[in-house]
mmCIF file of C-alpha atoms and ligand atoms in Angstrom:
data_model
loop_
_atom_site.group_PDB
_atom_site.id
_atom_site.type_symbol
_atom_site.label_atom_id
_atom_site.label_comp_id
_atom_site.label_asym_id
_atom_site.label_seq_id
_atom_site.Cartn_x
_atom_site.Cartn_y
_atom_site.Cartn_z
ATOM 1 C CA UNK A 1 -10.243 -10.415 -8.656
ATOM 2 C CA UNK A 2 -12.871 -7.442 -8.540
ATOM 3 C CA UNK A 3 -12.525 -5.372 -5.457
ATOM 4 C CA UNK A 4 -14.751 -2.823 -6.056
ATOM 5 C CA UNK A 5 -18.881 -3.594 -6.922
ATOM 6 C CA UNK A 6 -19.550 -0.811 -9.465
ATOM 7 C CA UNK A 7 -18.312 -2.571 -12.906
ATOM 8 C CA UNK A 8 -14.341 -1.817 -13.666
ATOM 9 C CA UNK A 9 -14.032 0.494 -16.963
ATOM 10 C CA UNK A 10 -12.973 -1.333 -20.041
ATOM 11 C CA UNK A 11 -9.877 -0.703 -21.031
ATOM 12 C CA UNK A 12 -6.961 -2.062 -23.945
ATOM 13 C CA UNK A 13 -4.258 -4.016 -22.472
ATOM 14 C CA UNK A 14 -1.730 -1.489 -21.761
ATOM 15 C CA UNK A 15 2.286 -2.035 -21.316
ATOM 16 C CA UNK A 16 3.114 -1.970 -17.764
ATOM 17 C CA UNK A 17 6.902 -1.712 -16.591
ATOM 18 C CA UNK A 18 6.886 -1.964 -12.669
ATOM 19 C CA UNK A 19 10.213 -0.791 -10.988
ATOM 20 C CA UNK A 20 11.625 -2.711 -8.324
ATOM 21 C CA UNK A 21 10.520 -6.357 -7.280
ATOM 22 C CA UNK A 22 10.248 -6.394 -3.452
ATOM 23 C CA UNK A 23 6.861 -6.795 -1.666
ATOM 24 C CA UNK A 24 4.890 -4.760 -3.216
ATOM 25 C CA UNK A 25 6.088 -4.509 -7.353
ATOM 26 C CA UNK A 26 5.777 -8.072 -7.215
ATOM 27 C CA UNK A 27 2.453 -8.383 -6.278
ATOM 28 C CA UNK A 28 1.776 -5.708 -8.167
ATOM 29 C CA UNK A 29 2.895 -7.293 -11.064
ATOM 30 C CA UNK A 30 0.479 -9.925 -10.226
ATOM 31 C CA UNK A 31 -2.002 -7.760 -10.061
ATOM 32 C CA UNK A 32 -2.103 -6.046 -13.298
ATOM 33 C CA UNK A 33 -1.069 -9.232 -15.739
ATOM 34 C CA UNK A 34 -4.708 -10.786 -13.725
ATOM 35 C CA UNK A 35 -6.088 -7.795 -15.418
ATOM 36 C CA UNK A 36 -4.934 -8.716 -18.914
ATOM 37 C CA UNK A 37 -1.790 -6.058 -19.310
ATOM 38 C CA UNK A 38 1.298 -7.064 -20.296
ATOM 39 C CA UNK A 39 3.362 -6.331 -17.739
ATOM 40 C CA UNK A 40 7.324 -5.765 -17.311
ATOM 41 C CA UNK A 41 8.914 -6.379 -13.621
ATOM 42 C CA UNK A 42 11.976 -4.591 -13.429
ATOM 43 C CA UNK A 43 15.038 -6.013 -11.004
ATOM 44 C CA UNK A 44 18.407 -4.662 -11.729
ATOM 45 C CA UNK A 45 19.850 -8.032 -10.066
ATOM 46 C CA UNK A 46 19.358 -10.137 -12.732
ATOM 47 C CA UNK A 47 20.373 -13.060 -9.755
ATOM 48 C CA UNK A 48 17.587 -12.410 -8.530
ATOM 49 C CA UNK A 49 15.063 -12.970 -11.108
ATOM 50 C CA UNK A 50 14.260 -17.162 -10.258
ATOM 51 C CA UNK A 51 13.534 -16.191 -6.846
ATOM 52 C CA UNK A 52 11.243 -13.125 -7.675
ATOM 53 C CA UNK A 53 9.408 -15.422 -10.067
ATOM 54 C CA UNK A 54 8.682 -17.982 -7.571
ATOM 55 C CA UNK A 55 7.371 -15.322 -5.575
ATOM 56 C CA UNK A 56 5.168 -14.456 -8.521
ATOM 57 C CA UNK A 57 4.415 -17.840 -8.973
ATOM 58 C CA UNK A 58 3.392 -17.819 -5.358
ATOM 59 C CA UNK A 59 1.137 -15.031 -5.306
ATOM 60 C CA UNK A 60 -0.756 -16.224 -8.783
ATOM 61 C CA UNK A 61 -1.507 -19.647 -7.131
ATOM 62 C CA UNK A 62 -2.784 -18.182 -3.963
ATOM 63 C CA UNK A 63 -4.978 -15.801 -6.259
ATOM 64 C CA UNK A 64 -5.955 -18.712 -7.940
ATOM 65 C CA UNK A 65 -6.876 -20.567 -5.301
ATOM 66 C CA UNK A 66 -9.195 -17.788 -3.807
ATOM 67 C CA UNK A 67 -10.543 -16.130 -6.566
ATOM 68 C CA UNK A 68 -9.950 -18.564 -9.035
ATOM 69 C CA UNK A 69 -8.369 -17.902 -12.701
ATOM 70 C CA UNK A 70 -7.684 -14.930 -13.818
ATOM 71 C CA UNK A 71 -10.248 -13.588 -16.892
ATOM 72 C CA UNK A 72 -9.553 -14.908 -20.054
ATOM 73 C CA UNK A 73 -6.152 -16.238 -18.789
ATOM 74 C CA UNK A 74 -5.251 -12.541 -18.441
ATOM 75 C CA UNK A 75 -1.946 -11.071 -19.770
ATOM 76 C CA UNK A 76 1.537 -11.755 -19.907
ATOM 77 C CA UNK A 77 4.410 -10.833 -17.054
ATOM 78 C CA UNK A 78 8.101 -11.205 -18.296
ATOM 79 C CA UNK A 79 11.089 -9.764 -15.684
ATOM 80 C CA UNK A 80 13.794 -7.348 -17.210
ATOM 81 C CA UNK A 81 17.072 -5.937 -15.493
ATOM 82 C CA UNK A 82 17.485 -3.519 -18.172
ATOM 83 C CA UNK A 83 15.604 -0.038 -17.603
ATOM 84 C CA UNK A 84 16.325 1.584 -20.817
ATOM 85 C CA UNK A 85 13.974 -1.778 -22.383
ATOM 86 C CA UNK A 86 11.196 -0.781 -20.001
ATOM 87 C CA UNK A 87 11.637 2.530 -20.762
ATOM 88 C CA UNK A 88 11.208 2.341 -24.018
ATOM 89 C CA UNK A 89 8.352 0.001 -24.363
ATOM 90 C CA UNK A 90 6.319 0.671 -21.278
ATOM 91 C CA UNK A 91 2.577 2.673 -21.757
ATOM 92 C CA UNK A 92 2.476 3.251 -18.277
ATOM 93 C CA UNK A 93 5.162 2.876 -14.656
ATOM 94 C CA UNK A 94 4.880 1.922 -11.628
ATOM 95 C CA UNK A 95 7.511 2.606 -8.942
ATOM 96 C CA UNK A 96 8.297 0.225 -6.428
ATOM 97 C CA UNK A 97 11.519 0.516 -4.977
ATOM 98 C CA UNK A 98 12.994 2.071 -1.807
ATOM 99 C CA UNK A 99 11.200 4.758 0.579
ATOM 100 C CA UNK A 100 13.558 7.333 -0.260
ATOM 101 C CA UNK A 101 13.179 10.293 -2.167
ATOM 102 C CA UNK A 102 16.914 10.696 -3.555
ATOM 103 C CA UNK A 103 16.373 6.887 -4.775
ATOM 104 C CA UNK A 104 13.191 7.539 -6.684
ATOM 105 C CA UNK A 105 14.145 10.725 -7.903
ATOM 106 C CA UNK A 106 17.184 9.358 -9.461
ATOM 107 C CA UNK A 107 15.413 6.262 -10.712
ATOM 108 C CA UNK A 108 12.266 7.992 -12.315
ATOM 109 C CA UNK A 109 15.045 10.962 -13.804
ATOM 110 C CA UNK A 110 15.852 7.944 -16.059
ATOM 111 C CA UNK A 111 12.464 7.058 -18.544
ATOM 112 C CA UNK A 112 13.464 9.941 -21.149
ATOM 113 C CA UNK A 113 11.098 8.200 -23.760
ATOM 114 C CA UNK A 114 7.817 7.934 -21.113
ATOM 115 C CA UNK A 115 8.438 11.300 -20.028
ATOM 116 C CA UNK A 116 8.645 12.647 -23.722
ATOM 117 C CA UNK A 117 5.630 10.172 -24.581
ATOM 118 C CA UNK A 118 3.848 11.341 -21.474
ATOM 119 C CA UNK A 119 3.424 8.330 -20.332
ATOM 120 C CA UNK A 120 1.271 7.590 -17.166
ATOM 121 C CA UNK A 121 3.756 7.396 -14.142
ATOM 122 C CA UNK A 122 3.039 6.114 -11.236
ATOM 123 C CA UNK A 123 4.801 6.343 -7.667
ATOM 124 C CA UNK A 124 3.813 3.903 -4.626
ATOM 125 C CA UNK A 125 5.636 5.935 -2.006
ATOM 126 C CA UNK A 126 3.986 5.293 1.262
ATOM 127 C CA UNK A 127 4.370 9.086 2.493
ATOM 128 C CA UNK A 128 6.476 10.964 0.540
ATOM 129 C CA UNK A 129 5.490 13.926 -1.511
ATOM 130 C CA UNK A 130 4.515 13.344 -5.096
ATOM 131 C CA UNK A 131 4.863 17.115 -6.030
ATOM 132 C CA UNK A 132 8.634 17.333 -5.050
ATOM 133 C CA UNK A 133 9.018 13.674 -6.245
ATOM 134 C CA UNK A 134 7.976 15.177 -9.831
ATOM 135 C CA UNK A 135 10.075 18.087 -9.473
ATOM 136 C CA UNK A 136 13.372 16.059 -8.755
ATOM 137 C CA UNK A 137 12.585 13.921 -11.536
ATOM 138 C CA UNK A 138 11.792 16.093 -14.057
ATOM 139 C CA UNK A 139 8.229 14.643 -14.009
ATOM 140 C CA UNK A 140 5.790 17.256 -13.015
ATOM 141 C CA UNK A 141 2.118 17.450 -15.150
ATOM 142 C CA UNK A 142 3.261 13.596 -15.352
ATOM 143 C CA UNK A 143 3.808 11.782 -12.157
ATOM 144 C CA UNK A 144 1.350 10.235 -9.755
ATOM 145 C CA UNK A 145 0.980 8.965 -6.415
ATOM 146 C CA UNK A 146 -0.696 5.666 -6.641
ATOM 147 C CA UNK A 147 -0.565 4.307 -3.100
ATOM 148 C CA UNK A 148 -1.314 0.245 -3.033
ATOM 149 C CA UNK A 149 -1.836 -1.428 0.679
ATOM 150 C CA UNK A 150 0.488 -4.352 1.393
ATOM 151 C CA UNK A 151 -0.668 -6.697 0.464
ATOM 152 C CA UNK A 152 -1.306 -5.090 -3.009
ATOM 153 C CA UNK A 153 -2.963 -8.065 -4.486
ATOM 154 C CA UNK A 154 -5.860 -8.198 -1.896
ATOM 155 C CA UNK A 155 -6.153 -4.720 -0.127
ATOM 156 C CA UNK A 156 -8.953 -3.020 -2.361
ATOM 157 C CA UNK A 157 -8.129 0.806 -1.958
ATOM 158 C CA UNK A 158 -5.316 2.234 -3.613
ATOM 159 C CA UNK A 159 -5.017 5.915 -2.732
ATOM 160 C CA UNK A 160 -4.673 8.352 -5.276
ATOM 161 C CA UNK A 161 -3.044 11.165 -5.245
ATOM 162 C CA UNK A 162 -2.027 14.034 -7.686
ATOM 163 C CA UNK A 163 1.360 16.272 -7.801
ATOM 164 C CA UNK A 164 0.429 20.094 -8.117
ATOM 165 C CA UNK A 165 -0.108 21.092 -11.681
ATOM 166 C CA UNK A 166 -0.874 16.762 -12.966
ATOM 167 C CA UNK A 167 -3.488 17.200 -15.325
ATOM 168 C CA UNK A 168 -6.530 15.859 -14.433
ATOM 169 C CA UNK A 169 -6.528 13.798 -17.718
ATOM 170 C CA UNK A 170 -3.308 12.279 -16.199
ATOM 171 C CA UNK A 171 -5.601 11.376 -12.601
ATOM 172 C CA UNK A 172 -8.001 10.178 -14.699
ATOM 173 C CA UNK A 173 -6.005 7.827 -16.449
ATOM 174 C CA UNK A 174 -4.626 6.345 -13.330
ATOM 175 C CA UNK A 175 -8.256 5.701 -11.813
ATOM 176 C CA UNK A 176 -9.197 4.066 -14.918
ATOM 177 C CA UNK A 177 -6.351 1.488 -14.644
ATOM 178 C CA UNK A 178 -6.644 1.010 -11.045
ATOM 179 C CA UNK A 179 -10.412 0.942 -11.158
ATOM 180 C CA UNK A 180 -9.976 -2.076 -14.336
ATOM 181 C CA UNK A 181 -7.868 -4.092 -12.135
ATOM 182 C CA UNK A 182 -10.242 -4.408 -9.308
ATOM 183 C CA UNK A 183 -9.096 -1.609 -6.926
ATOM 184 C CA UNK A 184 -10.970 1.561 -5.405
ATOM 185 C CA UNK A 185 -9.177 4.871 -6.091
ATOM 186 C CA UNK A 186 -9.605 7.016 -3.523
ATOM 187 C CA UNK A 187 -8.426 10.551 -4.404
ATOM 188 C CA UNK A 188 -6.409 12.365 -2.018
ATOM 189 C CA UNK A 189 -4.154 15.664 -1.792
ATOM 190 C CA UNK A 190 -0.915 15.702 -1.838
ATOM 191 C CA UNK A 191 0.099 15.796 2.386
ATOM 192 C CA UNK A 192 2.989 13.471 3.490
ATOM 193 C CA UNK A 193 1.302 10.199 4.099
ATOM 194 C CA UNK A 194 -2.181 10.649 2.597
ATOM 195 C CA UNK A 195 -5.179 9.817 4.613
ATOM 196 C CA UNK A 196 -4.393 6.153 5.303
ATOM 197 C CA UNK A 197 -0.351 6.436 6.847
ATOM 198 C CA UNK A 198 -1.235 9.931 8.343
ATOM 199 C CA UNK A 199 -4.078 7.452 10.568
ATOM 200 C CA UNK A 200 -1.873 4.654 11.129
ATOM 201 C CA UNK A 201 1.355 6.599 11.997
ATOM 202 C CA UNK A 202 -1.183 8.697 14.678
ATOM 203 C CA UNK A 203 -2.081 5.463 16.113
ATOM 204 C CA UNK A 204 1.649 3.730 16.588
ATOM 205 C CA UNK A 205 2.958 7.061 17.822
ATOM 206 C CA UNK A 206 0.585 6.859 20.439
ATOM 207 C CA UNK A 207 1.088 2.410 20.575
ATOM 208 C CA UNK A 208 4.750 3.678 21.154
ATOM 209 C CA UNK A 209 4.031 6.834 23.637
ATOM 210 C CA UNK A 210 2.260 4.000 25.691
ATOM 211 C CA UNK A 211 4.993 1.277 26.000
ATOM 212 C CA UNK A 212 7.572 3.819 26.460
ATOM 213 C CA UNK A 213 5.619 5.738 29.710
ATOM 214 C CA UNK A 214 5.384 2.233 30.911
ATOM 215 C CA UNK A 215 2.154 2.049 30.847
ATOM 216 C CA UNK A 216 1.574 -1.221 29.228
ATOM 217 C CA UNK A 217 3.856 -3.566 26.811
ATOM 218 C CA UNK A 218 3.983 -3.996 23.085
ATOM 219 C CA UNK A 219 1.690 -7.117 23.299
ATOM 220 C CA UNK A 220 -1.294 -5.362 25.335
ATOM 221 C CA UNK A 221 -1.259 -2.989 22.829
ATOM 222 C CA UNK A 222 -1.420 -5.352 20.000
ATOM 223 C CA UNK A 223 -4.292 -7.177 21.569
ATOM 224 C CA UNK A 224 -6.225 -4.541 22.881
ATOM 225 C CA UNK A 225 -6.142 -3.160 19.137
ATOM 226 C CA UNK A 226 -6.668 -6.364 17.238
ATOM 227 C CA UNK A 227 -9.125 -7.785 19.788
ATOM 228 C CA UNK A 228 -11.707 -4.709 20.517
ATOM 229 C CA UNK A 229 -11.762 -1.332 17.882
ATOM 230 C CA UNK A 230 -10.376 -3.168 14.657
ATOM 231 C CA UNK A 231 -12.812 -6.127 14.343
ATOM 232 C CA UNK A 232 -15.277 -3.364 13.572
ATOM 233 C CA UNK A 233 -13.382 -1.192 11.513
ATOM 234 C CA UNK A 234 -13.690 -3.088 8.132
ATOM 235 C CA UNK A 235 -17.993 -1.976 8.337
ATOM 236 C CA UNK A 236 -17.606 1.456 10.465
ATOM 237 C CA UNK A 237 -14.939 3.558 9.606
ATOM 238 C CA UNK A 238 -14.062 6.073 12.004
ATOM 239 C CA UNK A 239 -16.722 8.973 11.357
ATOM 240 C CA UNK A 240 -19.637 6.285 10.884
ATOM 241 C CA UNK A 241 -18.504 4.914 13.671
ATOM 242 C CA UNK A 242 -18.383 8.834 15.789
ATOM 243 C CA UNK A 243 -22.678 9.109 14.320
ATOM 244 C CA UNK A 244 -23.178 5.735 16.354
ATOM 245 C CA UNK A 245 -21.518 6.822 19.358
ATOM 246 C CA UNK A 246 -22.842 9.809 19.250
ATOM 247 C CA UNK A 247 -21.161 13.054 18.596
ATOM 248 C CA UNK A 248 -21.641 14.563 21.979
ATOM 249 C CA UNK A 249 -19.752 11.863 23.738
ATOM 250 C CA UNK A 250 -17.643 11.808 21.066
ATOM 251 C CA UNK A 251 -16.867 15.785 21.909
ATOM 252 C CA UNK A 252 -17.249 15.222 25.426
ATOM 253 C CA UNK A 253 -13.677 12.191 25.439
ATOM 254 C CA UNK A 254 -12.112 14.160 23.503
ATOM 255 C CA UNK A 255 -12.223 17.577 25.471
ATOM 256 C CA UNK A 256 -10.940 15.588 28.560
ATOM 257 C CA UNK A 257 -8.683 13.278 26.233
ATOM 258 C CA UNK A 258 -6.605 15.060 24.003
ATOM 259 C CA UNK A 259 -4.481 16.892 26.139
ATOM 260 C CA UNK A 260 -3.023 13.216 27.098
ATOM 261 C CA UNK A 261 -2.678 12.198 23.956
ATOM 262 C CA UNK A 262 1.055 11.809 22.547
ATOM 263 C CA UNK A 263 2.740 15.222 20.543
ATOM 264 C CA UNK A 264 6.099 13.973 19.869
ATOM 265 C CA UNK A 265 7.524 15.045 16.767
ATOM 266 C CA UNK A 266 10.430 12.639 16.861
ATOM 267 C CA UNK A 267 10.237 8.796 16.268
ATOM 268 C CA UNK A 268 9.736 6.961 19.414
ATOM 269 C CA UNK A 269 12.752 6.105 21.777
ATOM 270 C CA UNK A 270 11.978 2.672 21.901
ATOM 271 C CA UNK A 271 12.262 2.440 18.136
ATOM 272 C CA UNK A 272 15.221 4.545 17.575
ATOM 273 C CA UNK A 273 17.194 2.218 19.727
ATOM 274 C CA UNK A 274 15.682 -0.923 18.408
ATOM 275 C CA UNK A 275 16.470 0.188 15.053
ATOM 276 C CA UNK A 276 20.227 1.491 16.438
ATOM 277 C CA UNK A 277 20.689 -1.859 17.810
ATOM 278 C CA UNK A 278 19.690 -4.060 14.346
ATOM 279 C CA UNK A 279 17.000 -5.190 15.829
ATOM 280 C CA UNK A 280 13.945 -4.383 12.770
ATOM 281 C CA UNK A 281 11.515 -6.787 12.370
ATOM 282 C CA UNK A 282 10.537 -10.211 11.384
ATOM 283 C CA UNK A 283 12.652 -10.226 8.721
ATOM 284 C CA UNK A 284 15.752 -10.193 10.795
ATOM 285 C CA UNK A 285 14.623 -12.217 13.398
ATOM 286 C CA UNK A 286 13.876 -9.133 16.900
ATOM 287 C CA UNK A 287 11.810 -6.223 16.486
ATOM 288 C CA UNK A 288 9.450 -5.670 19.475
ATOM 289 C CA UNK A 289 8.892 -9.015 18.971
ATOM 290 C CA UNK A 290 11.641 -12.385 19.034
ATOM 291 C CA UNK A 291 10.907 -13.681 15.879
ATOM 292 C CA UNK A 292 12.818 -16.704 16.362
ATOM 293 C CA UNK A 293 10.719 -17.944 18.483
ATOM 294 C CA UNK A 294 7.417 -17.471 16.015
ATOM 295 C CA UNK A 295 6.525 -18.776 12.533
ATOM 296 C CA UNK A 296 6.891 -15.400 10.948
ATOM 297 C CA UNK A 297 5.663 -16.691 7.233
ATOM 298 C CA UNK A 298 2.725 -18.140 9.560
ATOM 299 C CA UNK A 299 1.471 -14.710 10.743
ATOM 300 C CA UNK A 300 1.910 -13.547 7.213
ATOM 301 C CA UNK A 301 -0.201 -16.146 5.563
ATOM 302 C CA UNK A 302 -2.624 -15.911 8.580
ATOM 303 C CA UNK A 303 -3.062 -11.762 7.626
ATOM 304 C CA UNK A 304 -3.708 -12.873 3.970
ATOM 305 C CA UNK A 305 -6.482 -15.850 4.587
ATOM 306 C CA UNK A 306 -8.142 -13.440 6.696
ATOM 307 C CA UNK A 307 -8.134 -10.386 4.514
ATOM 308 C CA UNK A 308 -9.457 -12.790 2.044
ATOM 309 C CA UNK A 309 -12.245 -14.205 4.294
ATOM 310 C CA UNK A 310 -12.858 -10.780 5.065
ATOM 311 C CA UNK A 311 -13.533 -9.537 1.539
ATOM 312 C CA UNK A 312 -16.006 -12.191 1.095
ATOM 313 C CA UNK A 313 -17.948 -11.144 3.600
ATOM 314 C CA UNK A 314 -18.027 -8.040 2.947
ATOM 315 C CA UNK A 315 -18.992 -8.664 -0.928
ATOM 316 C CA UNK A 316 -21.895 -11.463 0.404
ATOM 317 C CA UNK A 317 -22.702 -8.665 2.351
ATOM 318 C CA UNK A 318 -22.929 -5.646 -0.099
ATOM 319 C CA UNK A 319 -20.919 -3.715 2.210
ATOM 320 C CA UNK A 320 -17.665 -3.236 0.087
ATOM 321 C CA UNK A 321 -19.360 -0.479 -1.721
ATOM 322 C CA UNK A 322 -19.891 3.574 -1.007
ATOM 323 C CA UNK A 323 -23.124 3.953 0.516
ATOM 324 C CA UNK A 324 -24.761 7.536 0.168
ATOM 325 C CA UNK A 325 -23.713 9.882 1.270
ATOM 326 C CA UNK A 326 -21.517 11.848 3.943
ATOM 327 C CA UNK A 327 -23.495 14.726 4.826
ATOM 328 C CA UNK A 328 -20.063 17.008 5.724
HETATM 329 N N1 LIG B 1 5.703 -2.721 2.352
HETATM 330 C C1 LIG B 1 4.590 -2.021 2.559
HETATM 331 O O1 LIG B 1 3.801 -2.311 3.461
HETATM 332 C C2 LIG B 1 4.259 -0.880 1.640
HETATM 333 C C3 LIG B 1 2.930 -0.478 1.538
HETATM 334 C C4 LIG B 1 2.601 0.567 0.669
HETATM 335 C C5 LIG B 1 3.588 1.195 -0.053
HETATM 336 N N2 LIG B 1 4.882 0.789 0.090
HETATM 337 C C6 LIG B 1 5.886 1.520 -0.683
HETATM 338 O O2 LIG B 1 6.239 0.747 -1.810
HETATM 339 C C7 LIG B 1 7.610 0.973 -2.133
HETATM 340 C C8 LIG B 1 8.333 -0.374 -2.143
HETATM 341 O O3 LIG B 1 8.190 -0.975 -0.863
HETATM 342 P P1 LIG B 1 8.421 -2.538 -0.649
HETATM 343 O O4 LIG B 1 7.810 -2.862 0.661
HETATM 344 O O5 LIG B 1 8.031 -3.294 -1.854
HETATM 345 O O6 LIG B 1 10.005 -2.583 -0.496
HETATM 346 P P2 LIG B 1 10.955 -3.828 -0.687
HETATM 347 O O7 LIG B 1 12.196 -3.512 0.065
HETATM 348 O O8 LIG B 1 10.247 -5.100 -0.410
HETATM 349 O O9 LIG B 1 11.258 -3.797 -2.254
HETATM 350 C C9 LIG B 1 11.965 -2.774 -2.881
HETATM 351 C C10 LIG B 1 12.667 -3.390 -4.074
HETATM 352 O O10 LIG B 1 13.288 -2.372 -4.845
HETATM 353 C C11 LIG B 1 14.678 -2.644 -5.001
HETATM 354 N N3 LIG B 1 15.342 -1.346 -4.905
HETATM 355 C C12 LIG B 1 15.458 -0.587 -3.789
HETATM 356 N N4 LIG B 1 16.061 0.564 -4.100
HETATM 357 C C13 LIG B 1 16.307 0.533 -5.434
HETATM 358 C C14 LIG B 1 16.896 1.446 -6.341
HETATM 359 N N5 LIG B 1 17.358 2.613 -5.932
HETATM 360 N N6 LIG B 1 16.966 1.090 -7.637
HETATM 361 C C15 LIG B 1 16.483 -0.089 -8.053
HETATM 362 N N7 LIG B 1 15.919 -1.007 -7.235
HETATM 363 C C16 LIG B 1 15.833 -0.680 -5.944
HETATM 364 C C17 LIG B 1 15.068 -3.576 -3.873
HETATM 365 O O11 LIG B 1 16.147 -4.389 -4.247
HETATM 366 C C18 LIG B 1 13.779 -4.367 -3.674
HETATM 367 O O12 LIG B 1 13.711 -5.471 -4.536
HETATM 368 C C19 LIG B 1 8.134 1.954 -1.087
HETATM 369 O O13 LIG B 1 8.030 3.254 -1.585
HETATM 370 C C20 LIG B 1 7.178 1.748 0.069
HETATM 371 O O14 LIG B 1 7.083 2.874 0.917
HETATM 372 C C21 LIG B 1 5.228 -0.235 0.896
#
C-alpha cells in the first residue's frame, strides 16, 4: 500500500528487527516486509510466537484483501526471541514495546553492534521524549522518534521526530524508509507527545472535564465528536478549517471560551478511579464502556473498514496530498 501520492524513494531492502510484538510491532512488521525488507519481529516469549503470527497472518490478508498483493511478493518476516540475533543482523530498529521510559531505555541499552554500526534506530513512543530516551540508552546522534498511528498498517502519517544533536543524515534516513513504505513523515520537535497526542490528549482532557462536571456522559461525548467536527476532519484540518470559519469568529469564541476550557494538570478523576478499580478498556471487559455487552473485535474491524474506505476516497479524490501552501 502507497499512502502518500508523491512517488516513495527507491531504496535496497534493508534488515529490519522490530522490538516487541503487541499492536503496533506487529503491524509494523507487516508493514515493512509489504515494502520488500526483510524484517525480524522480536518477542522474548517464544510461547507466544504462533499466536503473534496469526496475527500477522491476519493483518497480511486484510492488506491483501484491500490493497491487494504486496509488490513483487515483497520481503520476508521471520519472529526471533533472541535480541543479541537481531542485534547483530538488523540495518535498522524499531521499538515497540511498553510506554515506559525505564523499559525502553533498558531495552535499546542492549544493541551494542547497531549502536557501534550506527545503525538507524527507531522509537514509537507515543509521548515520551526521544532526547532523554537517547541519553538513557546510550543512543544519542542515533535514536529517533518514529511515531506510527494505530493502526500502523493503514494510518498514513508517521510523525517524525529527532533527539537533540541526531544528525540530520540520521532524519533523513528514517524519512526515506518511512516515505518507501507508503507513509508521510511529518517532522516534528522533540515536545512530549508531538503534534498529534499533544491534540488528542487536549481534547479527552476536556471529553473527561465534561463527564466529570456532570455536564453530559461518556456517550454524548462520543457522539457529539464522531457525529459533527470529525466527519470533516480527514479534508479540513484544524487551521483550514479556522480560514473557512473565519478568523474573526474564530478570535471572537475563543476570547469568551477559553477561560471555560479545562486546566487540569492531573489525569482526570473519573479515570484515575476507573483505572484504580481494574476497570481499563475493551480488553478487560469495563472501561467507560461495559464491554461485555458489545462486540469489541466488531468496533475494531468497523474503525479499520472505514479508515480504509476513507483512504480511497481521499486518493479518488486527490486530497491525500499537501496542497500549497500555509501562508504562516
Ligand atoms: N496502541 C497505540 O494506539 C499506539 C499508537 C502509537 C504508538 N504506540 C506506542 O507503541 C509502543 C507499543 O505499543 P503497543 O500498543 O503495541 O503495546 P502492546 O502492549 O500491544 O505491545 C507491547 C509488546 O511489547 C512487549 N513488551 C512490553 N514491555 C517489554 C519489555 N520491557 N521488553 C520486551 N518486550 C516488552 C509486550 O509483551 C507486548 O507484546 C508504545 O510505546 C506505545 O506508546 C501505541
Amino acid at each position: 500500500m502507497s499512502s502518500a501520492t508523491s512517488p516513495a524513494p527507491s531504496l535496497d531492502p534493508l534488515r529490519i528487527g522490530i522490538l516487541g510484538a503487541g499492536q503496533m510491532g506487529a503491524a509494523a512488521a507487516v508493514l515493512f516486509r509489504r515494502a520488500g525488507h526483510e524484517v525480524t519481529l522480536w518477542a522474548r516469549n517464544e510461547a507466544k510466537h504462533t499466536q503473534i503470527r496469526e496475527t500477522t497472518d491476519a493483518t497480511e490478508a486484510f492488506l491483501n484483501q484491500h490493497f491487494g498483493p504486496a509488490p513483487h511478493s515483497g520481503g520476508t518476516l521471520t519472529l526471533e526471541s533472541r535480541l543479541a540475533q537481531v542485534d547483530e543482523t538488523s540495518d535498522a530498529i524499531l521499538e515497540c514495546v511498553a510506554e515506559e521510559m525505564d523499559q525502553k531505555t533498558a531495552l535499546l541499552s542492549q544493541l551494542p553492534h547497531c549502536r557501534e554500526r550506527k545503525a538507524l534506530i527507531m522509537t514509537c513512543t507515543s509521548a515520551l521524549c526521544v532526547t532523554d530516551m537517547a541519553r538513557g540508552s546510550g543512543l544519542v546522534g542515533i535514536l529517533v522518534g518514529a511515531h506510527f498511528w494505530n493502526p500502523p498498517h493503514l494510518i498514513p502519517v508517521v510523525e517524525v521526530i529527532p533527539g537533540e544533536g541526531t544528525p540530520e543524515t540520521q532524519v533523513q534516513r528514517a524519512m526515506t524508509l518511512l516515505q518507501h513504505a507508503g507513509k508521510i513523515a511529518v517532522r516534528c520537535a522533540d515536545v512530549p507527545g508531538f503534534i498529534g497526542n499533544r491534540l488528542q490528549h487536549a481534547m479527552w482532557r476536556e471529553a473527561l472535564a465534561l463527564v466529570d462536571a456532570g455536564v453530559c456522559t461518556a456517550q454524548d461525548v462520543d457522539r457529539v465528536v464522531k457525529w459533527t467536527f470529525a466527519l470533516r476532519l480527514p479534508v479540513l484540518g484544524p487551521f483550514e478549517n479556522m480560514d473557512l470559519v473565519g478568523l474573526p469568529l474564530v478570535q471572537s469564541i475563543e476570547s469568551y471560551l477559553f477561560p471555560h476550557l479545562a486546566v487540569d494538570r492531573e489525569p482526570a478523576r473519573s479515570l484515575t478511579t476507573r483505572v484504580q478499580e481494574g476497570h481499563t478498556g475493551m480488553k478487560a471487559g469495563q472501561g467507560f464502556y461495559d464491554w461485555t455487552q458489545r462486540d469489541a473485535a466488531e468496533v475494531v474491524a468497523l474503525r479499520d473498514r472505514q479508515v480504509v474506505q476513507q483512504l480511497q476516497f481521499l486518493k479518488e479524490q486527490g486530497a491525500l496530498e499537501d496542497r500549497p501552501t500555509t501562508g504562516a
